[in-house]
């Protein structure tokens, strides 16, 4: 079971990294190519990061969530008195 889980995680990481490259290249290509007149929604840029997240081991996932919670906590948005 451990080998299967490692293979699945490695697949998710590979798909995620390839997806980041392809989707970001496509997004910027469409943004700067006026002849096509097409755009891609910004939220498509988030989807490969989900694959990368699930490609991390459990401790790395917990650390990532802790970092996001610390980085985007509402404490720093409140005014100091």
Coordinates of C-alpha atoms in Angstrom, one line a residue, residues 3-76:
X3 CA 4.3 1.9 -2.7
X4 CA 0.9 2.7 -4.3
X5 CA 0.5 5.8 -2.2
X6 CA 4.0 7.0 -3.2
X7 CA 3.3 6.4 -6.9
X8 CA 0.0 8.3 -6.6
X9 CA 1.7 11.2 -4.9
X10 CA 4.4 11.4 -7.4
X11 CA 1.8 11.3 -10.2
X12 CA -0.1 14.1 -8.6
X13 CA 3.1 16.2 -8.3
X14 CA 4.1 15.5 -11.9
X15 CA 0.6 16.4 -13.2
X16 CA 0.5 19.5 -11.0
X17 CA 3.9 20.8 -12.1
X18 CA 3.1 20.2 -15.7
X19 CA -0.3 21.8 -15.3
X20 CA 1.3 24.9 -13.8
X21 CA 3.5 25.3 -16.8
X22 CA 0.8 24.6 -19.4
X23 CA -2.0 26.6 -17.8
X24 CA 0.2 29.6 -16.9
X25 CA 1.8 29.7 -20.3
X26 CA -1.7 29.5 -21.9
X27 CA -3.1 32.2 -19.6
X28 CA -0.4 34.7 -20.4
X29 CA -0.4 33.8 -24.1
X30 CA -4.2 34.5 -24.3
X31 CA -3.8 37.7 -22.2
X32 CA -1.2 39.2 -24.5
X33 CA -2.4 37.9 -27.9
X34 CA -5.0 40.5 -29.0
X35 CA -5.7 38.8 -32.3
X36 CA -7.5 35.8 -30.7
X37 CA -9.8 37.9 -28.6
X38 CA -10.1 35.1 -26.0
X39 CA -9.3 35.1 -22.3
X40 CA -9.1 32.4 -19.6
X41 CA -10.7 32.9 -16.2
X42 CA -8.2 33.6 -13.4
X43 CA -9.4 30.7 -11.2
X44 CA -8.0 28.2 -13.8
X45 CA -4.6 29.2 -12.5
X46 CA -5.4 27.6 -9.1
X47 CA -6.3 24.1 -10.3
X48 CA -2.8 22.7 -10.8
X49 CA -1.8 23.9 -7.3
X50 CA -4.5 21.5 -6.0
X51 CA -2.6 18.6 -7.6
X52 CA 0.7 19.8 -6.2
X53 CA -0.9 20.1 -2.7
X54 CA -2.2 16.5 -2.8
X55 CA 1.2 15.4 -4.0
X56 CA 2.8 16.5 -0.8
X57 CA 3.0 14.1 2.2
X58 CA 0.7 14.7 5.2
X59 CA 3.2 16.7 7.2
X60 CA 3.9 19.0 4.3
X61 CA 0.2 19.5 3.8
X62 CA -0.2 20.5 7.4
X63 CA 2.7 22.8 7.2
X64 CA 1.3 24.4 4.1
X65 CA -2.1 25.0 5.7
X66 CA -0.4 26.5 8.8
X67 CA 1.6 28.8 6.6
X68 CA -1.5 30.0 4.7
X69 CA -3.4 30.5 8.0
X70 CA -0.5 32.5 9.4
X71 CA 0.0 34.5 6.2
X72 CA -3.6 35.4 5.6
X73 CA -4.9 35.7 9.2
X74 CA -7.2 38.6 9.9
X75 CA -5.1 39.7 12.8
X76 CA -2.9 41.8 10.7

